[in-house]
CSV table of C-alpha atoms in Angstrom, one decimal:
chain,number,residue,atom,x,y,z
I,26,UNK,CA,115.7,90.8,105.3
I,27,UNK,CA,118.0,91.2,102.3
I,28,UNK,CA,115.2,92.3,100.1
I,29,UNK,CA,114.1,94.9,102.7
I,30,UNK,CA,117.6,96.3,102.8
I,31,UNK,CA,117.6,96.4,99.0
I,32,UNK,CA,114.4,98.5,99.0
I,33,UNK,CA,115.5,100.9,101.7
I,34,UNK,CA,118.9,101.6,100.1
I,35,UNK,CA,117.9,101.9,96.5
I,36,UNK,CA,115.4,104.5,95.3
I,37,UNK,CA,114.7,102.4,92.2
I,38,UNK,CA,113.1,99.8,94.4
I,39,UNK,CA,111.7,102.0,97.1
I,40,UNK,CA,109.4,103.9,94.7
I,41,UNK,CA,107.4,100.8,93.6
I,42,UNK,CA,107.4,99.5,97.2
I,43,UNK,CA,105.9,102.7,98.4
I,44,UNK,CA,103.2,102.4,95.8
I,45,UNK,CA,102.2,99.2,97.6
I,46,UNK,CA,102.1,101.0,100.9
I,47,UNK,CA,100.1,103.8,99.4
I,48,UNK,CA,97.3,101.6,98.4
I,49,UNK,CA,96.8,100.1,101.8
I,50,UNK,CA,97.2,103.4,103.7
I,51,UNK,CA,94.1,104.8,101.8
I,52,UNK,CA,92.2,101.5,101.8
I,53,UNK,CA,92.9,100.9,105.5
I,54,UNK,CA,91.9,104.5,106.4
I,55,UNK,CA,88.5,103.8,104.8
I,56,UNK,CA,88.2,100.4,106.5
I,57,UNK,CA,88.5,101.8,110.1
I,58,UNK,CA,85.5,104.0,109.5
I,59,UNK,CA,83.3,101.2,108.2
I,60,UNK,CA,81.5,100.7,111.6
I,61,UNK,CA,80.7,104.5,111.8
I,62,UNK,CA,79.6,104.6,108.1
I,63,UNK,CA,77.2,101.7,108.8
I,64,UNK,CA,75.7,103.5,111.8
I,65,UNK,CA,75.4,106.9,110.1
I,66,UNK,CA,73.6,105.4,107.1
I,67,UNK,CA,71.4,103.2,109.3
I,68,UNK,CA,72.0,100.0,107.3
I,69,UNK,CA,72.3,96.4,108.5
I,70,UNK,CA,75.1,93.9,108.0
I,71,UNK,CA,73.6,92.4,104.9
I,72,UNK,CA,73.1,95.8,103.2
I,73,UNK,CA,76.7,96.7,104.2
I,74,UNK,CA,77.8,93.5,102.5
I,75,UNK,CA,76.1,94.5,99.3
I,76,UNK,CA,77.8,97.9,99.4
I,77,UNK,CA,81.2,96.2,99.9
I,78,UNK,CA,80.3,94.0,96.9
I,79,UNK,CA,80.4,97.1,94.8
I,80,UNK,CA,83.9,97.8,96.0
I,81,UNK,CA,85.0,94.4,94.9
I,82,UNK,CA,82.9,94.7,91.7
I,83,UNK,CA,84.9,97.8,90.8
I,84,UNK,CA,88.2,96.0,91.4
I,85,UNK,CA,87.0,93.0,89.3
I,86,UNK,CA,85.6,95.1,86.5
I,87,UNK,CA,88.9,96.7,85.7
I,88,UNK,CA,90.9,93.4,85.4
I,89,UNK,CA,89.9,92.4,81.9
I,90,UNK,CA,91.2,95.7,80.4
I,91,UNK,CA,93.9,96.6,82.9
I,92,UNK,CA,96.7,94.6,81.2
I,93,UNK,CA,96.1,96.3,77.9
I,94,UNK,CA,96.0,99.8,79.5
I,95,UNK,CA,99.2,99.0,81.4
I,96,UNK,CA,101.0,97.9,78.3
I,97,UNK,CA,99.7,100.9,76.4
I,98,UNK,CA,100.7,103.5,79.0
I,99,UNK,CA,103.9,101.7,80.1
I,100,UNK,CA,103.9,99.9,83.4
I,101,UNK,CA,105.7,102.7,85.3
I,102,UNK,CA,103.4,105.5,84.1
I,103,UNK,CA,100.4,103.3,84.7
I,104,UNK,CA,101.4,102.9,88.3
I,105,UNK,CA,101.8,106.6,88.8
I,106,UNK,CA,98.4,107.3,87.2
I,107,UNK,CA,96.9,104.5,89.4
I,108,UNK,CA,98.1,106.3,92.5
I,109,UNK,CA,96.6,109.6,91.4
I,110,UNK,CA,93.2,107.9,90.7
I,111,UNK,CA,93.3,106.1,94.1
I,112,UNK,CA,93.9,109.4,95.9
I,113,UNK,CA,91.0,111.1,94.1
I,114,UNK,CA,88.5,108.3,94.6
I,115,UNK,CA,89.4,107.6,98.3
I,116,UNK,CA,87.4,110.6,99.3
I,117,UNK,CA,84.1,109.4,97.8
I,118,UNK,CA,83.1,106.6,100.3
I,119,UNK,CA,83.4,109.0,103.3
I,120,UNK,CA,81.2,111.5,101.5
I,121,UNK,CA,78.3,109.1,100.9
I,122,UNK,CA,74.9,110.1,102.4
I,123,UNK,CA,72.9,107.0,101.3
I,124,UNK,CA,73.3,103.4,100.3
I,125,UNK,CA,73.2,104.2,96.6
I,126,UNK,CA,76.0,106.9,96.8
I,127,UNK,CA,78.0,104.6,99.0
I,128,UNK,CA,77.8,101.7,96.5
I,129,UNK,CA,78.8,104.0,93.6
I,130,UNK,CA,81.6,105.6,95.6
I,131,UNK,CA,83.0,102.1,96.5
I,132,UNK,CA,82.7,101.0,92.9
I,133,UNK,CA,85.0,103.8,91.7
I,134,UNK,CA,87.3,103.4,94.6
I,135,UNK,CA,87.6,99.7,93.9
I,136,UNK,CA,88.3,100.3,90.2
I,137,UNK,CA,91.2,102.6,91.1
I,138,UNK,CA,92.4,100.0,93.6
I,139,UNK,CA,92.3,97.2,91.0
I,140,UNK,CA,94.1,99.2,88.4
I,141,UNK,CA,96.9,100.2,90.7
I,142,UNK,CA,97.2,96.6,92.1
I,143,UNK,CA,97.9,95.1,88.6
I,144,UNK,CA,100.2,97.9,87.5
I,145,UNK,CA,102.4,97.9,90.6
I,146,UNK,CA,102.7,94.1,90.7
I,147,UNK,CA,103.6,94.1,87.1
I,148,UNK,CA,106.1,96.9,87.7
I,149,UNK,CA,107.9,94.9,90.4
I,150,UNK,CA,107.8,91.7,88.2
I,151,UNK,CA,109.5,93.6,85.4
I,152,UNK,CA,112.2,95.1,87.7
I,153,UNK,CA,112.8,91.7,89.1
I,154,UNK,CA,113.4,90.3,85.6
I,155,UNK,CA,115.6,93.2,84.5
I,156,UNK,CA,117.8,93.3,87.7
I,157,UNK,CA,117.7,89.6,88.6
I,158,UNK,CA,116.7,90.7,92.2
I,159,UNK,CA,113.8,89.3,94.2
I,160,UNK,CA,111.8,91.8,96.2
I,161,UNK,CA,108.1,91.0,95.4
I,162,UNK,CA,107.4,89.6,98.9
I,163,UNK,CA,109.1,92.6,100.6
I,164,UNK,CA,107.1,95.0,98.3
I,165,UNK,CA,103.9,93.3,99.6
I,166,UNK,CA,105.5,93.9,103.1
I,167,UNK,CA,105.3,97.6,102.3
I,168,UNK,CA,101.6,97.0,101.4
I,169,UNK,CA,101.1,95.6,104.9
I,170,UNK,CA,103.2,98.4,106.4
I,171,UNK,CA,100.7,100.8,104.8
I,172,UNK,CA,98.0,98.9,106.7
I,173,UNK,CA,100.0,99.3,109.9
I,174,UNK,CA,100.1,103.1,109.4
I,175,UNK,CA,96.4,103.1,108.7
I,176,UNK,CA,95.7,101.0,111.7
I,177,UNK,CA,97.7,103.3,113.9
I,178,UNK,CA,95.5,106.0,112.5
I,179,UNK,CA,92.6,104.4,114.1
I,180,UNK,CA,93.9,105.7,117.5
I,181,UNK,CA,93.6,109.2,116.1
I,182,UNK,CA,89.8,109.0,115.4
I,183,UNK,CA,89.2,111.2,118.5
I,184,UNK,CA,91.9,113.6,117.4
I,185,UNK,CA,90.5,114.0,113.8
I,186,UNK,CA,87.0,115.4,114.4
I,187,UNK,CA,86.3,115.0,110.7
I,188,UNK,CA,86.8,111.7,108.9
I,189,UNK,CA,87.4,113.7,105.7
I,190,UNK,CA,90.2,115.5,107.4
I,191,UNK,CA,91.7,112.2,108.4
I,192,UNK,CA,91.5,110.9,104.9
I,193,UNK,CA,93.0,114.1,103.5
I,194,UNK,CA,95.9,113.7,105.9
I,195,UNK,CA,96.5,110.1,104.6
I,196,UNK,CA,96.3,111.4,101.0
I,197,UNK,CA,98.8,114.1,101.7
I,198,UNK,CA,101.2,111.5,103.1
I,199,UNK,CA,100.8,109.2,100.1
I,200,UNK,CA,101.2,111.9,97.5
I,201,UNK,CA,104.1,113.7,99.1
I,202,UNK,CA,106.3,110.6,99.1
I,203,UNK,CA,105.2,109.4,95.7
I,204,UNK,CA,106.0,112.8,94.2
I,205,UNK,CA,109.6,112.3,95.3
I,206,UNK,CA,110.1,108.8,94.0
I,207,UNK,CA,107.8,108.2,91.1
I,208,UNK,CA,110.4,109.6,88.6
I,209,UNK,CA,112.6,106.6,89.4
I,210,UNK,CA,110.1,104.2,87.9
I,211,UNK,CA,107.8,106.2,85.6
I,212,UNK,CA,109.8,105.4,82.5
I,213,UNK,CA,109.8,101.6,82.9
I,214,UNK,CA,107.9,99.6,80.3
I,215,UNK,CA,107.2,95.9,80.1
I,216,UNK,CA,109.9,93.9,78.4
I,217,UNK,CA,108.8,92.3,75.1
I,218,UNK,CA,108.2,88.6,75.1
I,219,UNK,CA,107.9,85.9,72.5
I,220,UNK,CA,104.1,85.9,72.2
I,221,UNK,CA,102.2,82.8,71.4
I,222,UNK,CA,98.6,82.3,70.4
I,223,UNK,CA,96.3,81.9,73.3
I,224,UNK,CA,96.6,78.4,74.7
I,225,UNK,CA,94.7,77.1,77.7
I,226,UNK,CA,97.8,75.0,78.7
I,227,UNK,CA,99.7,78.2,79.5
I,228,UNK,CA,97.2,78.9,82.2
I,229,UNK,CA,96.9,75.4,83.6
I,230,UNK,CA,99.7,75.8,86.1
I,231,UNK,CA,97.7,78.8,87.5
I,232,UNK,CA,94.3,77.2,88.0
I,233,UNK,CA,94.9,75.5,91.4
I,234,UNK,CA,96.9,78.5,92.5
I,235,UNK,CA,93.9,80.6,91.4
I,236,UNK,CA,91.7,78.7,93.9
I,237,UNK,CA,94.2,79.5,96.7
I,238,UNK,CA,94.3,83.1,95.6
I,239,UNK,CA,90.5,83.2,95.7
I,240,UNK,CA,90.3,82.0,99.3
I,241,UNK,CA,93.3,83.9,100.7
I,242,UNK,CA,92.4,87.3,99.2
I,243,UNK,CA,88.8,86.8,100.1
I,244,UNK,CA,89.8,86.0,103.7
I,245,UNK,CA,92.1,89.1,103.8
I,246,UNK,CA,89.3,91.2,102.6
I,247,UNK,CA,86.9,89.8,105.2
I,248,UNK,CA,89.3,90.7,108.0
I,249,UNK,CA,89.7,94.2,106.7
I,250,UNK,CA,86.0,94.7,106.3
I,251,UNK,CA,84.6,92.7,109.3
I,252,UNK,CA,87.3,92.6,112.0
I,253,UNK,CA,86.2,96.0,113.5
I,254,UNK,CA,82.6,94.9,113.6
I,255,UNK,CA,83.6,91.5,115.1
I,256,UNK,CA,85.4,93.2,118.0
I,257,UNK,CA,82.7,95.7,118.5
I,258,UNK,CA,79.6,93.4,118.4
I,259,UNK,CA,80.9,89.9,119.3
I,260,UNK,CA,83.7,90.6,121.8
I,261,UNK,CA,82.2,93.9,123.0
I,262,UNK,CA,85.5,95.6,122.7
I,263,UNK,CA,85.8,99.4,123.6
I,264,UNK,CA,85.9,101.8,120.7
I,265,UNK,CA,89.6,102.3,121.0
I,266,UNK,CA,90.2,98.6,120.2
I,267,UNK,CA,88.0,98.4,117.1
I,268,UNK,CA,91.0,98.8,114.8
I,269,UNK,CA,93.3,96.6,116.9
I,270,UNK,CA,92.4,93.4,115.0
I,271,UNK,CA,93.2,95.1,111.7
I,272,UNK,CA,96.4,96.5,113.1
I,273,UNK,CA,97.6,93.2,114.5
I,274,UNK,CA,96.8,91.5,111.2
I,275,UNK,CA,98.8,94.1,109.3
I,276,UNK,CA,101.8,94.1,111.7
I,277,UNK,CA,102.3,90.4,111.5
I,278,UNK,CA,101.7,90.4,107.7
I,279,UNK,CA,104.3,93.0,107.3
I,280,UNK,CA,106.9,91.0,109.3
I,281,UNK,CA,106.1,87.8,107.4
I,282,UNK,CA,106.4,89.5,104.0
I,283,UNK,CA,109.7,91.1,104.8
I,284,UNK,CA,111.0,87.6,105.7
I,285,UNK,CA,109.1,85.8,102.9
I,286,UNK,CA,111.6,86.0,100.0
I,287,UNK,CA,114.3,84.3,102.1
I,288,UNK,CA,111.9,81.6,103.5
I,289,UNK,CA,110.6,80.9,100.0
I,290,UNK,CA,114.1,80.4,98.7
I,291,UNK,CA,114.8,77.9,101.5
I,292,UNK,CA,111.7,75.7,101.7
I,293,UNK,CA,110.0,76.3,98.3
I,294,UNK,CA,106.7,77.7,97.2
I,295,UNK,CA,104.4,74.8,98.0
I,296,UNK,CA,105.7,74.3,101.6
I,297,UNK,CA,105.5,78.0,102.4
I,298,UNK,CA,101.8,78.1,101.2
I,299,UNK,CA,101.0,75.1,103.4
I,300,UNK,CA,102.8,76.6,106.4
I,301,UNK,CA,101.0,79.8,106.0
I,302,UNK,CA,97.6,78.1,105.7
I,303,UNK,CA,98.3,76.1,108.9
I,304,UNK,CA,99.1,79.3,110.9
I,305,UNK,CA,96.0,81.0,109.5
I,306,UNK,CA,93.8,78.1,110.7
I,307,UNK,CA,95.2,78.5,114.2
I,308,UNK,CA,94.5,82.2,114.0
I,309,UNK,CA,90.9,81.7,113.1
I,310,UNK,CA,90.5,79.3,116.0
I,311,UNK,CA,91.7,82.0,118.3
I,312,UNK,CA,89.2,84.5,116.7
I,313,UNK,CA,86.3,82.1,117.2
I,314,UNK,CA,87.0,82.0,121.0
I,315,UNK,CA,85.2,85.4,121.0
I,316,UNK,CA,87.4,87.0,123.6
I,317,UNK,CA,88.6,90.5,122.7
I,318,UNK,CA,92.4,90.0,123.3
I,319,UNK,CA,92.4,86.4,122.0
I,320,UNK,CA,90.6,87.5,118.9
I,321,UNK,CA,93.2,90.3,118.3
I,322,UNK,CA,95.9,87.6,118.7
I,323,UNK,CA,93.9,85.4,116.3
I,324,UNK,CA,93.8,88.2,113.7
I,325,UNK,CA,97.5,88.7,114.1
I,326,UNK,CA,98.2,85.0,113.6
I,327,UNK,CA,96.0,85.0,110.5
I,328,UNK,CA,98.0,87.9,109.1
I,329,UNK,CA,101.3,86.0,109.7
I,330,UNK,CA,99.9,82.9,107.9
I,331,UNK,CA,98.6,84.8,104.9
I,332,UNK,CA,101.6,87.1,104.6
I,333,UNK,CA,103.7,85.2,102.0
I,334,UNK,CA,101.0,83.4,100.0
I,335,UNK,CA,99.8,86.1,97.7
I,336,UNK,CA,103.3,87.6,96.8
I,337,UNK,CA,104.4,84.0,95.8
I,338,UNK,CA,101.3,83.7,93.6
I,339,UNK,CA,102.0,87.0,91.9
I,340,UNK,CA,105.6,86.1,91.2
I,341,UNK,CA,104.5,82.9,89.6
I,342,UNK,CA,101.8,84.6,87.6
I,343,UNK,CA,104.2,87.2,86.2
I,344,UNK,CA,106.7,84.5,84.9
I,345,UNK,CA,104.6,82.0,83.0
I,346,UNK,CA,106.1,81.2,79.7
I,347,UNK,CA,104.3,82.6,76.7
I,348,UNK,CA,102.1,84.9,78.8
I,349,UNK,CA,102.7,88.7,79.2
I,350,UNK,CA,103.6,89.5,82.8
I,351,UNK,CA,100.6,91.9,83.1
I,352,UNK,CA,98.3,89.1,81.9
I,353,UNK,CA,99.7,86.6,84.4
I,354,UNK,CA,99.4,89.1,87.3
I,355,UNK,CA,95.9,90.0,86.2
I,356,UNK,CA,94.9,86.3,86.2
I,357,UNK,CA,96.1,85.8,89.8
I,358,UNK,CA,94.6,89.1,90.8
I,359,UNK,CA,91.3,88.3,89.1
I,360,UNK,CA,90.8,84.9,90.8
I,361,UNK,CA,91.8,86.5,94.1
I,362,UNK,CA,89.6,89.5,93.9
I,363,UNK,CA,86.7,87.4,92.8
I,364,UNK,CA,86.9,86.3,96.4
I,365,UNK,CA,86.5,89.9,97.3
I,366,UNK,CA,83.6,90.0,94.9
I,367,UNK,CA,81.4,87.3,96.4
I,368,UNK,CA,82.9,87.2,99.9
I,369,UNK,CA,81.4,90.4,101.4
I,370,UNK,CA,77.9,89.6,100.2
I,371,UNK,CA,78.0,86.0,101.5
I,372,UNK,CA,79.5,86.9,104.8
I,373,UNK,CA,77.1,89.8,105.2
I,374,UNK,CA,74.1,87.6,104.8
I,375,UNK,CA,75.5,85.0,107.0
I,376,UNK,CA,76.2,87.6,109.7
I,377,UNK,CA,72.7,89.0,109.4
I,378,UNK,CA,70.9,85.6,109.4
I,379,UNK,CA,73.1,83.9,111.9
I,380,UNK,CA,76.1,85.8,113.4
I,381,UNK,CA,79.6,87.0,112.6
I,382,UNK,CA,80.9,83.9,114.3
I,383,UNK,CA,79.2,81.9,111.5
I,384,UNK,CA,80.9,84.0,108.9
I,385,UNK,CA,84.4,83.4,110.4
I,386,UNK,CA,83.7,79.7,110.8
I,387,UNK,CA,83.1,79.6,107.0
I,388,UNK,CA,86.4,81.3,106.5
I,389,UNK,CA,88.1,78.7,108.7
I,390,UNK,CA,86.7,75.9,106.6
I,391,UNK,CA,87.9,77.6,103.4
I,392,UNK,CA,91.4,77.9,104.7
I,393,UNK,CA,91.4,74.3,105.7
I,394,UNK,CA,90.5,73.6,102.1
I,395,UNK,CA,93.5,75.7,101.0
I,396,UNK,CA,95.8,73.5,103.2
I,397,UNK,CA,94.3,70.4,101.5
I,398,UNK,CA,94.9,71.9,98.1
I,399,UNK,CA,98.6,72.6,98.9
I,400,UNK,CA,99.0,69.0,100.1
I,401,UNK,CA,97.6,67.8,96.8
I,402,UNK,CA,100.1,70.1,94.9
I,403,UNK,CA,102.9,68.7,97.0
I,404,UNK,CA,102.0,65.1,96.1
I,405,UNK,CA,101.8,66.0,92.4
I,406,UNK,CA,105.0,68.0,92.4
């Protein structure tokens, strides 16, 4: 919990950490309305999967140019601009009145999401280097905390008669706190490094980790996008519990990430990834029992398992010798979000042709593959 105390007692660290929370507050608020948007537009699961593909496509499209933009603007200013763009584009998906407008809205929302993701992870990497303090995992804990706040907002669906009013309230919360703290980090720029010509060997250490990132981020996205529909259609949960799987996932992910920096220092990166994958496998087994409360417990266990994996990968990606931190972060993010890119489409078609149970079975098999990959890394270490 040392890194959490560091963030809470120092505005220099709290500002970047709140940027992480901001992203998931807005993304999570959109996610809890996915079942209602699907019903309002009269689209099936496969069509919804294609629409969600455009969200991931927007994220993925920005990655090749994001590191250059971040370096040009300065990593602190880029993070602030990313927050403003995210607040603006978060309104678009809830305004959609057709599949086409939904797909376009999700593309722009995803683009803002991807730009902020790279800029804020690079910002934390640079502060860690400058101050010799580790708080990447705890910052991702704030991302999960943002999801908890969004998940709690699911219980206010009946209070907010308008989904737009709900989103505007979330935007107000995000902006009001960022306005106070963004001046603490807006001036920060990436430290110069001794650049080398592009060499594939610089990226070799990241290739297997990129596979892990692909599966884990794809799985995280699947739970965000499909957990509500799973509880609604498979376990026949009442409306008030549709967001409970997402909420449980975010609560345990938040806890795990606040503890992650200390655990990583004690047992090492490979072991913590293997431990996380094992817990996630157990979580998916609970989900596939198709009982409402057991599924909610399963989503919570999966969140705990995934909690520390991605922060560890971002930390590695931002510290590769001869590679700019923004480029390393973009590499990990790009491989991870490519899981977001193909995952919603594949899972949507599987859900439509078979069932959501089949989709989550595929995710279980993928996480088992992640565990096998980490065991391979351990033998080669």
